[in-house]
Amino acid sequence: MAPITPVTTTTAGTTAPTPGRASVRRITGLKPTGHLHLGNLVGAIRPTVAGQYRTETIVFLADLHALTVTHQPAQIRTLTLEQATVLLAAGLDPDRALLYVQSQVPQHTELHYLLECATGYGEAQRMIQFREKSARHRQVRLSLLSYPVLMAADILLHDVHEVPVGDDQSQHLELTRTVANRFNARYGDTFTVPRAVHPTVSSRVMDLADPTAKMGKTSSSEAGTILLLDPPEVIRRKVLRAVTDPDRTVGYDPQRRPGVANLLEILAACLGGSPTDLAADYGSYAQLKKAVAEAVESMLRPIRLRYTELSRDPGYVRRVLADGADRARDNAADTVHRAKRALGLLSH
Ligand code: AMP
C-alpha cells in the first residue's frame, strides 16, 4: 500500500488533506463477534472495497472491542482470521488498503488511556448504547463504558478524515469529535477531527424473519440472517422462507410492507436499480423470492470460492495481517508521540 500521506489539522478543529494531496483517509472496523452477513457486505464491506480506489482505506479487526462482553477466546481467534479472509475474498486489496488486527497495534490502548483523561465520566455514561446494554445485564464490564473512548483512539490514531457510520455509531463518532476538539483546544493542535459519512438508508439490510430488526451478527435470528459463507442451499432456504405480508402483489412500501421492501432492497443492492422499479418486474412473491435467492447467490458465490482458495493458505492471510500491523504501528507511533508531547509527557 502507498505510504499514508500527512494531513494538516486546522485550528478550527476541522481537517483537510495536506494541500497538493487530494487523498481522503477513511477507517472502518469490524468486530469479530460473529460470522459476517449480508448486511455487513452491503453496508460496510462493499463500500470499503469500492472506496479503496478513491480513498486511503484503513480496515481493522476490532478484537479488543469484542472483549467488552462475554467471549470465547478460541472463537475470537477463529473469527478474526475468518473475517480478514472474507475481506480479502471480497476484494480488499492489501496493496491498496491497510488491513490489520487491532490488538497487534498497542498504540490503540495507549491512546485510549490518554483520551480517557480528556473524557468525562458523565459523557461516557450518557452513551445510548451503554445505557441500553447495561440495562439488559446485571453486571457490565468497565470496558463497555469506556469502549467509545477506545473507538475514538482507533479513529484519531490514524488522522482519518472520514468515518462511515450507521445510526447506532453516530453518537460515538460525535464523542470522538468532542474529545478531539477538546484535546486540541487544551493542549494544542494534535488530532485530525474526523467527520461522519452516513450510508444510504437502502444499504440497511433487515432480518428476513423479522424485517423490523436489522440483520446483525448476534442480534438477528438465525433463520433471517444470510451469512456470507452460507452454502447455496441455505441461502435459498432462508430467502424462500422470508416473511412477507398478506398482500398478493409486489410493491415497495417500507413502512407498511417491510418484509417485501427488504427483499426488494436486497435485490436492488445485488442488481442495481431502484426497489420501486424492480417491484414492477415481479407478479408474485414466489417469483420475487426466486430472483432474490439467485441474485444473492450470484453475489456471494465468487466471495465463497475465493475464501475457500485463501483458506488453503492461512499463512498468506497471517502475513497480510502482520505486514498491516507493522505499517499501522509506524503511523500510530507518530500520533501517540504527538499526544504525549502535547500532554507534557515527553520533552521533545
Ligand atoms: P457490526 O456487524 O455491527 O460490527 O457492523 C460492522 C459494519 O457493518 C458497520 O459498518 C455496520 O454499519 C455494517 N452493518 C452491520 N449490520 C448491517 C445491516 N444489517 N445492514 C447494513 N449494514 C450493516
XYZ file of C-alpha atoms and ligand atoms in Angstrom:
371
model
C 0.000 0.000 0.000
C 1.125 3.530 -0.651
C 2.513 5.282 2.423
C -0.105 7.165 4.407
C 0.040 10.817 3.436
C 0.314 13.512 6.094
C -2.671 15.693 6.929
C -2.909 19.153 8.372
C -5.084 19.909 11.378
C -6.674 23.320 11.117
C -7.169 25.497 14.144
C -10.922 25.447 13.535
C -10.833 21.810 14.543
C -11.740 20.540 11.100
C -9.322 18.870 8.806
C -8.228 18.752 5.250
C -5.756 16.584 3.424
C -2.365 18.249 3.065
C -2.512 20.802 0.207
C -1.489 19.256 -3.074
C -2.732 15.823 -1.982
C -6.299 15.021 -2.905
C -6.478 11.917 -0.840
C -9.079 11.427 1.874
C -8.422 8.821 4.546
C -11.173 6.548 5.860
C -11.283 3.921 8.566
C -13.640 1.009 9.118
C -13.598 -1.534 11.929
C -15.267 -4.936 12.058
C -15.802 -6.673 15.385
C -15.063 -10.421 15.420
C -18.111 -11.337 17.492
C -19.868 -13.429 14.855
C -19.844 -14.515 11.239
C -20.104 -11.755 8.640
C -23.501 -11.459 6.991
C -25.200 -9.850 4.018
C -25.746 -6.595 5.960
C -22.009 -6.311 6.626
C -21.292 -6.876 2.929
C -23.799 -4.337 1.620
C -23.403 -1.750 4.388
C -19.681 -1.928 5.067
C -17.506 -4.309 3.032
C -18.657 -3.420 -0.479
C -18.428 0.357 0.050
C -14.993 -0.118 1.636
C -13.724 -2.240 -1.248
C -15.078 0.305 -3.772
C -13.641 3.163 -1.695
C -10.099 1.748 -1.703
C -9.667 3.113 -5.250
C -10.658 6.667 -4.235
C -9.550 6.967 -0.628
C -6.735 5.843 1.621
C -8.510 2.956 3.250
C -7.798 1.522 6.669
C -9.651 -1.577 7.877
C -9.035 -3.198 11.228
C -10.447 -6.210 13.019
C -11.631 -4.754 16.312
C -10.833 -7.740 18.526
C -10.361 -5.570 21.641
C -13.942 -4.326 21.263
C -15.103 -7.934 21.271
C -13.901 -8.225 24.898
C -16.475 -5.770 26.243
C -18.957 -8.634 26.589
C -18.613 -12.347 27.437
C -16.464 -14.026 24.816
C -14.798 -17.329 23.964
C -11.034 -16.860 23.436
C -10.789 -19.588 20.782
C -13.757 -18.146 18.917
C -12.312 -14.639 18.745
C -9.136 -16.040 17.248
C -11.031 -18.036 14.638
C -13.441 -15.233 13.775
C -10.657 -12.673 13.434
C -8.878 -14.800 10.837
C -12.188 -15.667 9.154
C -13.232 -12.019 8.851
C -9.825 -10.989 7.499
C -10.056 -13.777 4.925
C -13.604 -12.757 3.925
C -12.464 -9.143 3.469
C -9.669 -10.256 1.144
C -12.044 -12.635 -0.651
C -14.496 -9.764 -1.153
C -11.814 -7.745 -2.928
C -9.960 -5.766 -0.283
C -6.518 -5.320 -1.802
C -3.699 -5.322 0.766
C -1.537 -3.350 -1.678
C -4.094 -0.532 -1.591
C -5.728 -0.773 1.812
C -4.205 -1.174 5.244
C -5.651 -4.275 6.947
C -4.653 -5.314 10.449
C -5.813 -6.652 13.809
C -6.366 -4.006 16.480
C -4.692 -5.886 19.359
C -1.483 -6.192 17.305
C -1.069 -2.429 17.414
C -0.561 -1.479 21.092
C -0.936 2.234 20.351
C -4.733 1.726 20.291
C -4.760 1.017 24.026
C -2.031 3.558 24.750
C -4.009 6.356 23.114
C -7.205 5.038 24.690
C -5.838 5.837 28.146
C -4.604 9.279 27.115
C -8.056 10.091 25.694
C -9.800 8.805 28.811
C -8.024 11.624 30.578
C -9.834 14.063 28.277
C -13.278 12.414 28.547
C -15.882 12.985 31.262
C -17.395 10.063 33.173
C -20.838 11.570 32.560
C -20.121 11.812 28.836
C -19.349 8.097 28.628
C -22.350 7.208 30.779
C -24.694 9.162 28.514
C -23.941 6.963 25.501
C -27.231 5.356 24.449
C -25.601 2.011 23.629
C -24.056 1.818 27.082
C -27.358 2.663 28.728
C -29.245 0.087 26.672
C -26.698 -2.701 27.032
C -26.051 -2.097 30.728
C -29.808 -2.090 31.429
C -30.041 -5.594 29.960
C -27.297 -7.125 32.140
C -26.843 -7.357 35.888
C -23.090 -6.993 35.609
C -21.298 -4.979 32.967
C -17.630 -4.611 32.290
C -15.917 -1.273 32.770
C -14.709 -1.660 29.175
C -18.335 -1.424 27.986
C -18.481 2.067 29.478
C -15.135 3.133 28.037
C -15.382 1.446 24.650
C -16.447 4.629 22.806
C -13.163 6.146 24.007
C -11.258 3.187 22.564
C -13.216 3.805 19.372
C -12.076 7.444 19.484
C -8.488 6.198 19.833
C -8.943 3.825 16.854
C -10.004 6.755 14.706
C -7.708 9.521 15.950
C -4.657 7.260 15.824
C -4.687 7.360 12.034
C -5.576 11.008 11.356
C -8.569 9.918 9.326
C -10.884 12.439 7.681
C -13.986 10.301 7.259
C -15.618 7.515 9.219
C -18.528 5.624 7.662
C -21.026 5.109 10.497
C -24.526 3.721 10.816
C -27.104 5.365 13.087
C -26.012 3.248 16.046
C -22.480 4.672 15.954
C -23.292 8.345 15.262
C -23.253 9.299 18.930
C -19.878 7.605 19.420
C -18.394 9.463 16.494
C -19.737 12.706 17.925
C -17.945 11.855 21.175
C -14.735 11.273 19.191
C -15.082 14.729 17.661
C -15.832 16.334 21.031
C -12.827 14.702 22.704
C -10.516 15.530 19.789
C -11.629 19.177 19.725
C -11.277 19.440 23.499
C -7.798 17.897 23.437
C -6.707 20.218 20.604
C -8.082 23.269 22.427
C -6.449 22.336 25.749
C -3.090 21.049 24.607
C -2.606 22.433 21.096
C -3.460 21.001 17.693
C -2.777 17.300 17.897
C -5.591 15.338 16.284
C -7.345 15.422 12.970
C -11.066 15.819 13.698
C -12.985 13.354 11.512
C -16.428 13.699 10.021
C -19.121 11.027 9.771
C -20.173 9.626 6.414
C -23.626 8.079 6.529
C -24.583 5.143 4.335
C -27.786 5.417 2.335
C -30.917 4.133 4.073
C -31.374 1.389 1.495
C -27.953 -0.049 2.393
C -29.550 -1.273 5.623
C -30.370 -4.969 5.376
C -33.099 -6.269 7.683
C -33.629 -9.684 9.268
C -35.534 -11.826 6.742
C -37.583 -13.444 9.503
C -38.259 -10.161 11.332
C -37.944 -7.270 8.873
C -38.396 -4.674 11.612
C -34.992 -5.706 13.094
C -31.594 -5.100 11.480
C -29.695 -8.150 10.265
C -26.850 -8.469 12.756
C -24.014 -10.761 13.841
C -25.555 -11.551 17.190
C -28.842 -9.647 17.353
C -30.872 -11.108 14.480
C -32.462 -14.530 14.055
C -30.521 -17.432 12.558
C -33.272 -18.095 10.004
C -33.335 -14.458 8.920
C -29.582 -13.845 8.631
C -27.738 -14.680 5.426
C -24.127 -15.394 6.294
C -21.559 -14.622 3.621
C -20.223 -18.172 3.806
C -23.635 -19.881 3.832
C -23.864 -22.698 1.249
C -26.199 -22.005 -1.729
C -28.998 -24.260 -0.470
C -29.034 -22.483 2.894
C -29.227 -19.063 1.210
C -32.112 -20.319 -0.907
C -33.976 -21.726 2.068
C -33.583 -18.530 4.110
C -34.811 -16.333 1.252
C -37.744 -18.592 0.359
C -38.887 -18.530 3.993
C -38.569 -14.757 4.307
C -41.517 -13.018 5.948
C -43.735 -11.083 3.533
C -47.344 -9.971 4.133
C -50.916 -10.998 3.225
C -50.972 -8.676 0.207
C -50.635 -10.589 -3.078
C -48.958 -8.011 -5.309
C -45.309 -6.986 -5.193
C -44.893 -3.337 -4.219
C -42.291 -1.200 -2.453
C -43.623 0.297 0.775
C -41.056 0.095 3.614
C -43.481 1.423 6.240
C -46.484 -0.793 5.556
C -44.731 -3.778 3.965
C -41.238 -4.065 5.497
C -40.658 -7.709 4.532
C -41.285 -7.205 0.807
C -39.420 -3.878 0.891
C -36.397 -5.634 2.426
C -36.399 -8.264 -0.336
C -36.614 -5.529 -2.991
C -33.808 -3.568 -1.356
C -31.619 -6.673 -1.241
C -32.388 -7.274 -4.910
C -31.516 -3.648 -5.720
C -28.254 -3.987 -3.756
C -27.358 -7.063 -5.824
C -28.520 -5.969 -9.276
C -28.524 -2.168 -9.123
C -31.646 -0.155 -9.930
C -34.311 1.085 -7.576
C -36.545 -1.134 -5.398
C -39.653 0.602 -6.771
C -38.695 -0.119 -10.393
C -37.726 -3.690 -9.607
C -41.082 -4.333 -7.920
C -42.804 -3.893 -11.281
C -40.892 -6.880 -12.717
C -42.444 -9.475 -10.399
C -46.011 -10.725 -10.352
C -45.812 -12.835 -7.182
C -43.792 -13.262 -4.004
C -42.616 -16.659 -5.261
C -41.062 -15.020 -8.357
C -39.545 -12.242 -6.295
C -38.017 -14.644 -3.765
C -36.586 -16.844 -6.524
C -34.955 -13.773 -8.088
C -33.572 -12.606 -4.720
C -32.161 -16.054 -3.902
C -30.429 -16.200 -7.309
C -29.108 -12.638 -7.110
C -27.712 -13.115 -3.594
C -26.128 -16.421 -4.557
C -24.507 -14.823 -7.648
C -23.104 -12.051 -5.478
C -21.806 -14.400 -2.776
C -20.506 -17.266 -4.949
C -17.233 -15.578 -6.037
C -16.553 -14.481 -2.457
C -17.147 -18.011 -1.155
C -14.895 -19.541 -3.830
C -12.091 -17.071 -3.196
C -12.494 -17.616 0.546
C -12.007 -21.364 0.048
C -8.859 -20.709 -2.000
C -7.432 -18.288 0.556
C -8.261 -20.642 3.434
C -5.948 -23.236 1.928
C -3.080 -20.873 2.744
C -3.789 -19.275 6.148
C -0.101 -18.303 6.210
C -0.831 -15.769 3.449
C -3.619 -14.075 5.408
C -1.470 -14.039 8.551
C 1.370 -12.429 6.586
C -1.005 -9.741 5.241
C -2.142 -9.016 8.804
C 1.383 -8.969 10.219
C 2.538 -6.617 7.477
C -0.535 -4.413 8.032
C 0.160 -4.265 11.772
C 3.794 -3.235 11.120
C 2.671 -0.348 8.946
C -0.154 0.634 11.290
C 2.274 0.723 14.235
C 4.562 3.115 12.348
C 1.716 5.577 11.657
C 0.212 5.164 15.111
C 3.508 5.726 16.907
C 3.705 9.239 15.419
C 0.235 10.129 16.696
C 0.861 8.784 20.186
C 4.178 10.657 20.291
C 2.352 13.880 19.341
C -0.307 13.316 22.008
C 2.254 12.528 24.727
C 4.314 15.578 23.856
C 1.189 17.773 23.950
C 0.264 16.362 27.362
C 3.706 17.135 28.770
C 4.812 13.510 28.965
C 7.778 13.992 26.634
C 10.288 16.784 26.443
C 10.586 16.710 22.647
P -21.259 -4.761 13.099
O -21.520 -6.083 12.437
O -22.438 -4.249 13.852
O -19.965 -4.771 13.880
O -21.080 -3.681 11.938
C -19.989 -3.685 11.045
C -20.342 -2.815 9.869
O -21.386 -3.416 9.103
C -20.848 -1.433 10.248
O -20.320 -0.507 9.306
C -22.339 -1.518 10.111
O -22.955 -0.286 9.789
C -22.495 -2.513 8.949
N -23.718 -3.273 9.147
C -23.978 -4.137 10.155
N -25.221 -4.669 10.025
C -25.775 -4.110 8.910
C -27.035 -4.254 8.239
N -27.961 -5.084 8.677
N -27.239 -3.534 7.124
C -26.290 -2.683 6.648
N -25.091 -2.505 7.234
C -24.812 -3.212 8.348
